[in-house]
mmCIF file of C-alpha atoms in Angstrom:
data_model
loop_
_atom_site.group_PDB
_atom_site.id
_atom_site.type_symbol
_atom_site.label_atom_id
_atom_site.label_comp_id
_atom_site.label_asym_id
_atom_site.label_seq_id
_atom_site.Cartn_x
_atom_site.Cartn_y
_atom_site.Cartn_z
ATOM 1 C CA MET A 1 -123.401 122.296 -145.455
ATOM 2 C CA SER A 2 -122.713 118.574 -145.858
ATOM 3 C CA ALA A 3 -119.212 117.294 -146.554
ATOM 4 C CA LEU A 4 -118.501 115.898 -150.024
ATOM 5 C CA LEU A 5 -115.632 113.783 -148.714
ATOM 6 C CA GLU A 6 -114.964 112.950 -145.103
ATOM 7 C CA ALA A 7 -112.493 110.890 -143.077
ATOM 8 C CA ARG A 8 -113.643 110.010 -139.582
ATOM 9 C CA ARG A 9 -110.859 109.011 -137.186
ATOM 10 C CA VAL A 10 -109.173 106.861 -139.812
ATOM 11 C CA VAL A 11 -106.463 104.405 -138.800
ATOM 12 C CA ARG A 12 -104.416 102.385 -141.269
ATOM 13 C CA ARG A 13 -101.651 100.037 -140.183
ATOM 14 C CA PHE A 14 -98.943 98.246 -142.131
ATOM 15 C CA PRO A 15 -96.532 95.685 -140.639
ATOM 16 C CA GLY A 16 -94.437 97.533 -138.091
ATOM 17 C CA VAL A 17 -95.918 100.992 -138.694
ATOM 18 C CA THR A 18 -99.130 102.963 -138.225
ATOM 19 C CA ALA A 19 -99.356 104.912 -141.475
ATOM 20 C CA LEU A 20 -102.498 106.841 -140.466
ATOM 21 C CA ASP A 21 -103.209 107.529 -136.823
ATOM 22 C CA ASP A 22 -106.704 108.858 -135.952
ATOM 23 C CA VAL A 23 -106.951 111.131 -139.013
ATOM 24 C CA SER A 24 -110.098 113.214 -139.566
ATOM 25 C CA LEU A 25 -110.861 115.781 -142.280
ATOM 26 C CA ALA A 26 -113.795 116.999 -144.362
ATOM 27 C CA ILE A 27 -114.108 118.730 -147.756
ATOM 28 C CA LEU A 28 -117.071 121.011 -148.406
ATOM 29 C CA PRO A 29 -118.594 122.100 -151.739
ATOM 30 C CA GLY A 30 -116.622 124.924 -153.320
ATOM 31 C CA GLU A 31 -113.563 124.255 -151.182
ATOM 32 C CA LEU A 32 -109.963 123.518 -152.143
ATOM 33 C CA LEU A 33 -108.348 121.571 -149.324
ATOM 34 C CA GLY A 34 -104.584 121.109 -149.356
ATOM 35 C CA LEU A 35 -103.089 117.986 -147.827
ATOM 36 C CA VAL A 36 -99.591 119.162 -146.955
ATOM 37 C CA GLY A 37 -96.512 117.316 -145.794
ATOM 38 C CA PRO A 38 -93.156 115.943 -146.947
ATOM 39 C CA ASP A 39 -92.649 112.511 -148.467
ATOM 40 C CA GLY A 40 -93.483 109.849 -145.891
ATOM 41 C CA ALA A 41 -95.998 112.000 -144.031
ATOM 42 C CA GLY A 42 -98.902 109.712 -144.978
ATOM 43 C CA LYS A 43 -100.473 111.778 -147.779
ATOM 44 C CA THR A 44 -100.667 109.040 -150.410
ATOM 45 C CA THR A 45 -101.894 106.436 -147.895
ATOM 46 C CA LEU A 46 -104.659 108.811 -146.806
ATOM 47 C CA ILE A 47 -105.626 109.532 -150.400
ATOM 48 C CA ARG A 48 -105.765 105.816 -151.178
ATOM 49 C CA ALA A 49 -108.079 105.380 -148.178
ATOM 50 C CA LEU A 50 -110.236 108.353 -149.217
ATOM 51 C CA THR A 51 -110.633 106.968 -152.738
ATOM 52 C CA GLY A 52 -111.466 103.425 -151.643
ATOM 53 C CA LEU A 53 -108.252 101.859 -152.940
ATOM 54 C CA ILE A 54 -107.339 100.487 -149.507
ATOM 55 C CA ASP A 55 -109.460 99.539 -146.527
ATOM 56 C CA VAL A 56 -109.052 101.280 -143.188
ATOM 57 C CA ASP A 57 -108.426 99.379 -139.964
ATOM 58 C CA ASP A 58 -110.509 101.768 -137.862
ATOM 59 C CA GLY A 59 -112.764 104.730 -138.583
ATOM 60 C CA ASP A 60 -114.676 105.384 -141.780
ATOM 61 C CA VAL A 61 -114.532 107.286 -145.083
ATOM 62 C CA LEU A 62 -117.655 108.777 -146.658
ATOM 63 C CA VAL A 63 -118.253 110.268 -150.106
ATOM 64 C CA SER A 64 -121.316 112.548 -150.120
ATOM 65 C CA GLY A 65 -122.483 110.727 -146.985
ATOM 66 C CA THR A 66 -121.951 107.260 -148.476
ATOM 67 C CA SER A 67 -119.479 104.950 -146.754
ATOM 68 C CA TRP A 68 -116.956 103.026 -148.820
ATOM 69 C CA LYS A 69 -117.574 100.109 -146.457
ATOM 70 C CA HIS A 70 -121.306 99.898 -147.147
ATOM 71 C CA ALA A 71 -121.842 101.139 -150.734
ATOM 72 C CA PRO A 72 -118.544 101.295 -152.660
ATOM 73 C CA GLU A 73 -120.112 101.597 -156.129
ATOM 74 C CA GLU A 74 -122.286 104.531 -155.088
ATOM 75 C CA ALA A 75 -119.331 106.236 -153.429
ATOM 76 C CA ARG A 76 -117.141 105.734 -156.497
ATOM 77 C CA GLU A 77 -119.662 107.463 -158.778
ATOM 78 C CA GLN A 78 -119.342 110.710 -156.796
ATOM 79 C CA LEU A 79 -115.560 110.875 -156.844
ATOM 80 C CA GLY A 80 -112.856 111.705 -159.390
ATOM 81 C CA TYR A 81 -109.290 110.641 -158.701
ATOM 82 C CA MET A 82 -105.934 111.429 -160.284
ATOM 83 C CA PRO A 83 -103.009 109.474 -158.767
ATOM 84 C CA GLN A 84 -99.389 110.618 -158.966
ATOM 85 C CA GLN A 85 -98.809 108.434 -162.009
ATOM 86 C CA PHE A 86 -102.008 108.659 -164.038
ATOM 87 C CA ALA A 87 -102.093 105.879 -166.645
ATOM 88 C CA LEU A 88 -102.806 107.487 -170.002
ATOM 89 C CA TYR A 89 -102.100 105.611 -173.230
ATOM 90 C CA SER A 90 -99.170 107.365 -174.880
ATOM 91 C CA ASP A 91 -99.945 106.093 -178.382
ATOM 92 C CA LEU A 92 -103.570 107.234 -178.230
ATOM 93 C CA SER A 93 -104.529 110.828 -178.966
ATOM 94 C CA VAL A 94 -105.986 113.203 -176.398
ATOM 95 C CA ASP A 95 -109.455 112.557 -177.803
ATOM 96 C CA GLU A 96 -108.963 108.777 -177.890
ATOM 97 C CA ASN A 97 -107.780 108.702 -174.290
ATOM 98 C CA MET A 98 -110.875 110.600 -173.213
ATOM 99 C CA LEU A 99 -113.077 108.225 -175.213
ATOM 100 C CA PHE A 100 -111.425 105.247 -173.509
ATOM 101 C CA PHE A 101 -112.211 106.611 -170.054
ATOM 102 C CA ALA A 102 -115.737 107.535 -171.145
ATOM 103 C CA HIS A 103 -116.303 103.850 -171.950
ATOM 104 C CA LEU A 104 -114.985 102.903 -168.507
ATOM 105 C CA PHE A 105 -117.478 105.300 -166.915
ATOM 106 C CA GLY A 106 -120.319 104.011 -169.104
ATOM 107 C CA LEU A 107 -121.107 107.396 -170.696
ATOM 108 C CA SER A 108 -123.445 107.658 -173.637
ATOM 109 C CA LYS A 109 -122.110 109.109 -176.922
ATOM 110 C CA ARG A 110 -124.135 112.267 -176.381
ATOM 111 C CA ASP A 111 -122.924 112.812 -172.812
ATOM 112 C CA PHE A 112 -119.344 112.116 -173.831
ATOM 113 C CA ALA A 113 -119.398 114.594 -176.725
ATOM 114 C CA GLU A 114 -120.811 117.335 -174.506
ATOM 115 C CA ARG A 115 -118.423 116.751 -171.625
ATOM 116 C CA ARG A 116 -115.377 116.238 -173.853
ATOM 117 C CA ASP A 117 -115.870 119.592 -175.579
ATOM 118 C CA ARG A 118 -116.355 121.357 -172.259
ATOM 119 C CA LEU A 119 -113.301 119.762 -170.630
ATOM 120 C CA LEU A 120 -111.062 120.291 -173.662
ATOM 121 C CA ALA A 121 -112.006 123.968 -173.630
ATOM 122 C CA VAL A 122 -111.447 124.389 -169.895
ATOM 123 C CA THR A 123 -108.068 122.612 -169.988
ATOM 124 C CA GLN A 124 -107.037 124.450 -173.189
ATOM 125 C CA LEU A 125 -106.462 121.152 -174.994
ATOM 126 C CA THR A 126 -108.895 121.627 -177.899
ATOM 127 C CA ARG A 127 -106.127 122.311 -180.423
ATOM 128 C CA ALA A 128 -104.185 119.306 -179.155
ATOM 129 C CA LYS A 129 -107.076 116.830 -179.255
ATOM 130 C CA ASP A 130 -105.479 114.806 -182.091
ATOM 131 C CA ARG A 131 -101.994 114.806 -180.578
ATOM 132 C CA PRO A 132 -100.731 111.551 -178.991
ATOM 133 C CA ALA A 133 -100.636 111.729 -175.206
ATOM 134 C CA GLY A 134 -96.988 110.675 -175.314
ATOM 135 C CA ALA A 135 -96.158 113.856 -177.250
ATOM 136 C CA LEU A 136 -97.701 116.221 -174.692
ATOM 137 C CA SER A 137 -95.688 118.409 -172.356
ATOM 138 C CA GLY A 138 -95.739 117.539 -168.662
ATOM 139 C CA GLY A 139 -98.305 120.218 -167.892
ATOM 140 C CA MET A 140 -100.592 119.254 -170.784
ATOM 141 C CA TYR A 141 -100.379 115.599 -169.760
ATOM 142 C CA LYS A 142 -101.476 116.487 -166.217
ATOM 143 C CA LYS A 143 -104.406 118.536 -167.539
ATOM 144 C CA LEU A 144 -105.505 115.663 -169.777
ATOM 145 C CA ALA A 145 -105.390 113.338 -166.757
ATOM 146 C CA ILE A 146 -107.599 115.773 -164.823
ATOM 147 C CA ALA A 147 -110.024 115.978 -167.747
ATOM 148 C CA CYS A 148 -110.293 112.168 -167.876
ATOM 149 C CA ALA A 149 -110.930 112.026 -164.120
ATOM 150 C CA LEU A 150 -113.800 114.525 -164.514
ATOM 151 C CA LEU A 151 -115.653 112.943 -167.418
ATOM 152 C CA HIS A 152 -118.295 111.363 -165.173
ATOM 153 C CA ARG A 153 -118.943 114.721 -163.394
ATOM 154 C CA PRO A 154 -117.940 113.785 -159.846
ATOM 155 C CA GLN A 155 -118.840 116.032 -156.939
ATOM 156 C CA VAL A 156 -115.346 115.876 -155.485
ATOM 157 C CA LEU A 157 -111.950 115.634 -157.173
ATOM 158 C CA VAL A 158 -108.904 114.128 -155.441
ATOM 159 C CA LEU A 159 -105.424 114.738 -156.850
ATOM 160 C CA ASP A 160 -102.209 113.230 -155.509
ATOM 161 C CA GLU A 161 -99.361 115.714 -156.098
ATOM 162 C CA PRO A 162 -100.718 116.946 -159.471
ATOM 163 C CA THR A 163 -97.897 119.463 -160.040
ATOM 164 C CA ASN A 164 -95.026 117.131 -159.213
ATOM 165 C CA GLY A 165 -92.499 117.131 -162.048
ATOM 166 C CA VAL A 166 -93.976 119.960 -164.107
ATOM 167 C CA ASP A 167 -92.483 123.374 -164.863
ATOM 168 C CA PRO A 168 -93.521 126.536 -162.949
ATOM 169 C CA VAL A 169 -95.762 127.829 -165.748
ATOM 170 C CA SER A 170 -97.619 124.522 -165.938
ATOM 171 C CA ARG A 171 -97.991 124.512 -162.153
ATOM 172 C CA ARG A 172 -99.788 127.870 -162.338
ATOM 173 C CA GLU A 173 -102.015 126.602 -165.151
ATOM 174 C CA VAL A 174 -103.012 123.499 -163.180
ATOM 175 C CA TRP A 175 -103.881 125.615 -160.144
ATOM 176 C CA ALA A 176 -105.899 128.046 -162.264
ATOM 177 C CA LEU A 177 -107.832 125.061 -163.577
ATOM 178 C CA LEU A 178 -108.575 123.825 -160.059
ATOM 179 C CA TYR A 179 -109.856 127.272 -159.062
ATOM 180 C CA GLU A 180 -112.363 127.101 -161.925
ATOM 181 C CA PHE A 181 -113.752 123.809 -160.678
ATOM 182 C CA VAL A 182 -113.977 125.103 -157.107
ATOM 183 C CA ALA A 183 -115.801 128.225 -158.306
ATOM 184 C CA GLU A 184 -118.419 125.915 -159.855
ATOM 185 C CA GLY A 185 -119.045 124.256 -156.479
ATOM 186 C CA MET A 186 -116.835 121.204 -156.744
ATOM 187 C CA GLY A 187 -114.835 120.064 -153.728
ATOM 188 C CA VAL A 188 -111.147 119.535 -154.500
ATOM 189 C CA LEU A 189 -108.496 117.789 -152.407
ATOM 190 C CA VAL A 190 -104.882 118.315 -153.472
ATOM 191 C CA SER A 191 -101.893 116.697 -151.818
ATOM 192 C CA THR A 192 -98.570 118.472 -152.199
ATOM 193 C CA PRO A 193 -95.046 118.375 -150.755
ATOM 194 C CA TYR A 194 -94.576 122.020 -151.804
ATOM 195 C CA MET A 195 -95.138 124.330 -148.855
ATOM 196 C CA ASP A 196 -95.563 127.348 -151.153
ATOM 197 C CA GLU A 197 -98.645 125.719 -152.693
ATOM 198 C CA ALA A 198 -100.354 125.543 -149.310
ATOM 199 C CA ALA A 199 -101.069 129.288 -149.412
ATOM 200 C CA ARG A 200 -103.145 128.737 -152.574
ATOM 201 C CA CYS A 201 -105.651 126.535 -150.742
ATOM 202 C CA SER A 202 -108.767 127.738 -148.965
ATOM 203 C CA ARG A 203 -107.908 125.342 -146.127
ATOM 204 C CA VAL A 204 -105.017 123.031 -145.336
ATOM 205 C CA CYS A 205 -104.469 119.851 -143.350
ATOM 206 C CA LEU A 206 -100.864 119.330 -142.244
ATOM 207 C CA LEU A 207 -99.696 115.728 -141.880
ATOM 208 C CA SER A 208 -96.587 114.324 -140.240
ATOM 209 C CA ASN A 209 -95.870 110.664 -139.528
ATOM 210 C CA GLY A 210 -99.483 109.771 -140.219
ATOM 211 C CA LYS A 211 -100.948 112.316 -137.789
ATOM 212 C CA VAL A 212 -102.723 115.628 -138.310
ATOM 213 C CA LEU A 213 -100.535 118.429 -136.955
ATOM 214 C CA SER A 214 -103.055 121.190 -137.598
ATOM 215 C CA GLU A 215 -105.908 122.179 -139.907
ATOM 216 C CA GLY A 216 -107.399 125.499 -141.007
ATOM 217 C CA ASP A 217 -106.917 128.621 -143.095
ATOM 218 C CA PRO A 218 -103.221 128.728 -144.130
ATOM 219 C CA ALA A 219 -102.723 132.452 -143.463
ATOM 220 C CA GLU A 220 -104.368 132.187 -140.050
ATOM 221 C CA LEU A 221 -102.261 129.164 -139.115
ATOM 222 C CA VAL A 222 -99.070 131.058 -139.969
ATOM 223 C CA ARG A 223 -100.222 134.051 -137.908
ATOM 224 C CA ARG A 224 -100.677 131.736 -134.917
ATOM 225 C CA CYS A 225 -97.180 130.245 -135.190
ATOM 226 C CA GLU A 226 -95.779 130.212 -131.651
ATOM 227 C CA ASP A 227 -92.115 129.955 -132.621
ATOM 228 C CA VAL A 228 -89.826 132.741 -133.839
ATOM 229 C CA VAL A 229 -87.680 133.308 -136.926
ATOM 230 C CA LEU A 230 -84.333 135.054 -136.383
ATOM 231 C CA GLU A 231 -82.124 136.220 -139.239
ATOM 232 C CA ALA A 232 -78.429 136.620 -138.461
ATOM 233 C CA THR A 233 -75.793 138.383 -140.583
ATOM 234 C CA THR A 234 -72.036 138.118 -140.025
ATOM 235 C CA ASP A 235 -68.749 138.032 -141.911
ATOM 236 C CA ASP A 236 -67.855 134.680 -140.341
ATOM 237 C CA ARG A 237 -70.698 132.166 -140.311
ATOM 238 C CA GLY A 238 -68.654 129.331 -138.812
ATOM 239 C CA PRO A 239 -69.270 130.203 -135.139
ATOM 240 C CA LEU A 240 -72.961 130.838 -135.854
ATOM 241 C CA ASP A 241 -73.385 127.490 -137.601
ATOM 242 C CA ALA A 242 -71.771 125.665 -134.682
ATOM 243 C CA PHE A 243 -73.841 127.535 -132.104
ATOM 244 C CA LEU A 244 -77.170 127.004 -133.863
ATOM 245 C CA GLU A 245 -76.463 123.367 -134.665
ATOM 246 C CA GLY A 246 -75.807 122.571 -131.034
ATOM 247 C CA HIS A 247 -78.629 124.557 -129.435
ATOM 248 C CA GLU A 248 -81.652 122.497 -128.391
ATOM 249 C CA ALA A 249 -84.059 125.416 -128.873
ATOM 250 C CA VAL A 250 -83.200 125.716 -132.577
ATOM 251 C CA ILE A 251 -85.743 123.907 -134.765
ATOM 252 C CA ALA A 252 -84.375 124.561 -138.269
ATOM 253 C CA VAL A 253 -81.644 126.611 -139.948
ATOM 254 C CA THR A 254 -81.489 127.627 -143.608
ATOM 255 C CA PRO A 255 -79.030 129.880 -145.471
ATOM 256 C CA ALA A 256 -80.638 132.969 -146.999
ATOM 257 C CA GLY A 257 -77.994 134.697 -149.103
ATOM 258 C CA GLU A 258 -75.513 136.253 -146.702
ATOM 259 C CA ARG A 259 -77.833 135.553 -143.763
ATOM 260 C CA LEU A 260 -78.701 132.562 -141.644
ATOM 261 C CA ARG A 261 -82.405 132.052 -141.022
ATOM 262 C CA ALA A 262 -83.132 130.192 -137.779
ATOM 263 C CA LEU A 263 -86.496 128.963 -136.517
ATOM 264 C CA VAL A 264 -86.321 128.789 -132.726
ATOM 265 C CA GLN A 265 -88.663 127.979 -129.871
ATOM 266 C CA GLY A 266 -90.620 131.117 -129.049
ATOM 267 C CA ASN A 267 -90.020 130.992 -125.309
ATOM 268 C CA ARG A 268 -86.245 130.792 -125.832
ATOM 269 C CA SER A 269 -85.806 133.209 -128.732
ATOM 270 C CA GLU A 270 -84.095 135.898 -126.636
ATOM 271 C CA GLU A 271 -81.608 133.329 -125.371
ATOM 272 C CA VAL A 272 -80.722 132.340 -128.949
ATOM 273 C CA ARG A 273 -80.618 135.977 -130.069
ATOM 274 C CA ALA A 274 -78.136 136.811 -127.292
ATOM 275 C CA GLY A 275 -75.950 133.855 -128.262
ATOM 276 C CA LEU A 276 -75.850 134.980 -131.901
ATOM 277 C CA MET A 277 -75.033 138.573 -130.983
ATOM 278 C CA ALA A 278 -72.271 137.386 -128.636
ATOM 279 C CA ARG A 279 -70.668 135.762 -131.687
ATOM 280 C CA GLY A 280 -70.625 139.015 -133.625
ATOM 281 C CA ALA A 281 -73.878 138.684 -135.589
ATOM 282 C CA GLU A 282 -76.451 141.327 -136.390
ATOM 283 C CA VAL A 283 -79.809 139.784 -135.576
ATOM 284 C CA GLN A 284 -83.333 140.732 -136.561
ATOM 285 C CA ARG A 285 -86.673 139.023 -136.184
ATOM 286 C CA SER A 286 -88.447 137.952 -139.373
ATOM 287 C CA VAL A 287 -91.981 136.879 -140.277
ATOM 288 C CA PRO A 288 -92.563 133.080 -140.341
ATOM 289 C CA ASP A 289 -93.717 131.502 -143.587
ATOM 290 C CA PHE A 290 -95.706 128.319 -144.128
ATOM 291 C CA GLU A 291 -92.611 126.116 -144.152
ATOM 292 C CA ASP A 292 -91.607 127.567 -140.774
ATOM 293 C CA LEU A 293 -95.089 126.782 -139.470
ATOM 294 C CA TYR A 294 -94.804 123.160 -140.588
ATOM 295 C CA PHE A 295 -91.401 122.682 -138.942
ATOM 296 C CA SER A 296 -92.683 124.404 -135.802
ATOM 297 C CA LEU A 297 -95.699 122.111 -135.488
ATOM 298 C CA ALA A 298 -93.690 118.969 -136.315
ATOM 299 C CA ALA A 299 -91.074 119.837 -133.664
ATOM 300 C CA ARG A 300 -93.790 120.552 -131.101
ATOM 301 C CA ALA A 301 -95.425 117.183 -131.855
ATOM 302 C CA LYS A 302 -92.090 115.421 -131.301
ATOM 303 C CA ARG A 303 -91.570 117.174 -127.967
ATOM 304 C CA ASP A 304 -95.097 116.241 -126.853
ATOM 305 C CA ALA A 305 -94.520 112.621 -127.875
ATOM 306 C CA ARG A 306 -91.342 112.452 -125.771
ATOM 307 C CA VAL A 307 -93.156 113.897 -122.765
ATOM 308 C CA HIS A 308 -95.948 111.309 -123.007
ATOM 309 C CA ALA A 309 -93.707 108.371 -123.894
#
C-alpha cells in the first residue's frame, strides 16, 4: 500500500537550531497518525514542511508519491490542511465561508453544492449554515474549518492541534468526525500536545526536540516501556519529595491524590523502592500510561545524547 503522505529523512534548520533532525514518517490510506509531543517538540515545523509551507534543507516530502520540490501544484491538490488558527471570516455565514473556499479551490457550482451538503451533514452544521462563523462555538468553528479544508476532496488531511482550546464534548465530536473520514479511506495526520489523545490514533509518532523518539501502535509502545512507575503513600510527603527530587534515576514525579507517582529507570526501580520504604512509604508498582512512555523515551534520548557527546 502506497503512502498518501511521506517525509523522508527531513531536516529543517533555523538560525542557531535544528528544528527537524532526520525525521521520517508515512501515512497510509485509512490511517489516523498522531504526531505527539509538547510545545517546542517540532510538530508545527514538521506539519509546515509536510504541507509545503516551508522548504526542507535535506530530505524530501511526498504527497501521493509527488514531491513538493518537483510538482507543488499537483501535491497541493491531494492535500487538505487545517492550521492551528484557521482563518475563517467571522462576519460571513457558515455557507458563505464554504463558498469562499470553494472559489479558491476552483470548484464548479454543481460540485460545490454536492460537497457542501455532504460536509454540512457529516459535521452536523446543516442547521447552522446561515449562522455567522463568529457566532459559532469553539467546537463548531473547528468543524467548519475541517469542512472547508475538505471541499476539494483531498486524499490526506493534516490538522495542527485541532482540539486545542475547545471543550471536552467538542473534542470528542471532532475525533468522531476524523474516524468517519478514516473509515472512508482517507489518511489523517493530527498533531496534539495531549498525551491522552494519542491512544485514539491507529499509530503515533513521538517527537522531542525535532527528533523522532519512537513510532508505532500506541498501546504496543506503552507495553514496551522499559521504565517503571512506583506509587508511594505516606502521611508525610516531605521526605519523599526530597528523596525523589534528588535521585538521578527518577525521571518524573506527579502527585496523585494522597500518593506520589514516580517514573523511574527500570534497572534501578528496586533501589528507588527501597529508598521510599526506608522513609516510611507504602510502595506499589503501577502500570505506565502514554505520558509515562513519552517521558521515558525523552529521558532515554537525553542520556544517549550525553553518552555520544
